[in-house]
Amino acid sequence: GAVVSQHPSRVICKSGTSVKIECRSLDFQATTMFWYRQFPKKSLMLMATSNEGSKATYEQGVEKDKFLINHASLTLSTLTVTSAHPEDSSFYICSAMMALSGETQYFGPGTRLLVL
Amino acid sequence: AQKITQTQPGMFVQEKEAVTLDCTYDTSDQSYGLFWYKQPSSGEMIFLIYQGSYDEQNATEGRYSLNFQKARKSANLVISASQLGDSAMYFCAMREGGGGFKTIFGAGTRLFVKA
């Protein structure tokens, strides 16, 4: 089956620092990747849609300058939380869709971010 | 606007029995996709089953089946022969139509399987 990895799985950082989260599709090419944020016991909230080689499309209310997304290749997308603050602490999950297959998203295992 | 509603915040089921998790949706699109995902305590999202809006037959995947009632805009998940490992959070999701891939998720239902 399709495998998506995320790195790191959890990260603790100081307020004001930047954190980069990587999302990789390991055994397929992903033309589209998605970044979600999930608060404890809540649903997934789509942050942005990332297409390889183009700028990400951000959902309303998501600060594009704070959450930088880069989709440099068909197997890698990165989310950088810039100048992180405690309120950015959350569970960040990426998903990837196979090229030529528009139906199923395959999710990464998620990254738990704690900003002190 | 598109919307997914899961009205059951928590459900209990006895091991080996079947359980239905409810999901209703609202969309003006003619073409859309409906999904169910399982999220165990580890946090990973596990794809369970998919139903396309034009699929006439209900989708089935092993012990999972999707009771798709298009006129009522419902897409309930049925888990047969529940197992202890089925205890998790379950999310219903809808992919928008029109060639877009944006997917929205319901609030989720936490399923507890009792031994």
Short mmCIF file of C-alpha atoms in Angstrom, two decimals, chain A residues 32 34 36 38 41-44 46 49 59 91 93 97 101-110 112, chain B residues 33 35 37 39 41-47 50 89 91 95 100-108 110:
data_model
loop_
_atom_site.label_atom_id
_atom_site.label_comp_id
_atom_site.label_asym_id
_atom_site.label_seq_id
_atom_site.Cartn_x
_atom_site.Cartn_y
_atom_site.Cartn_z
CA THR A 32 -0.84 16.93 -4.47
CA PHE A 34 -2.25 18.40 2.01
CA TYR A 36 -3.79 19.45 8.28
CA GLN A 38 -5.56 18.72 14.60
CA LYS A 41 -9.94 15.57 20.54
CA LYS A 42 -10.89 17.64 17.53
CA SER A 43 -11.22 17.00 13.84
CA LEU A 44 -8.67 17.66 11.14
CA LEU A 46 -7.14 21.64 6.34
CA THR A 49 -3.09 22.26 -0.46
CA GLU A 59 -7.32 27.93 3.57
CA PHE A 91 -0.66 17.78 15.83
CA ILE A 93 -0.66 15.73 9.65
CA MET A 97 -2.54 11.81 -3.34
CA SER A 101 -5.45 8.75 -8.87
CA GLY A 102 -7.78 11.40 -7.59
CA GLU A 103 -9.64 9.53 -4.95
CA THR A 104 -7.72 8.49 -1.89
CA GLN A 105 -5.46 10.49 0.35
CA TYR A 106 -2.79 8.59 2.24
CA PHE A 107 -1.86 10.12 5.53
CA GLY A 108 1.43 10.45 7.28
CA PRO A 109 1.73 9.45 10.93
CA GLY A 110 1.64 13.06 12.08
CA ARG A 112 3.35 16.55 17.46
CA GLY B 33 -16.34 11.39 -2.87
CA PHE B 35 -14.42 8.52 2.86
CA TYR B 37 -10.87 7.06 8.19
CA GLN B 39 -7.54 7.23 13.88
CA SER B 41 -4.56 6.66 19.77
CA SER B 42 -1.23 6.69 17.91
CA GLY B 43 -2.64 9.48 15.76
CA GLU B 44 -2.17 8.02 12.30
CA MET B 45 -5.09 8.29 9.92
CA ILE B 46 -6.00 4.95 8.36
CA PHE B 47 -8.10 4.87 5.20
CA TYR B 50 -14.44 5.12 -0.25
CA MET B 89 -11.74 7.64 16.53
CA PHE B 91 -13.84 10.35 10.79
CA ARG B 95 -13.88 15.36 -1.20
CA GLY B 100 -10.75 19.75 -6.84
CA PHE B 101 -9.26 17.53 -4.19
CA LYS B 102 -10.04 19.48 -1.06
CA THR B 103 -11.42 17.20 1.62
CA ILE B 104 -13.34 18.23 4.70
CA PHE B 105 -13.74 16.10 7.80
CA GLY B 106 -16.52 15.56 10.27
CA ALA B 107 -16.05 16.00 14.00
CA GLY B 108 -15.47 12.29 14.49
CA ARG B 110 -15.06 7.68 19.21
#
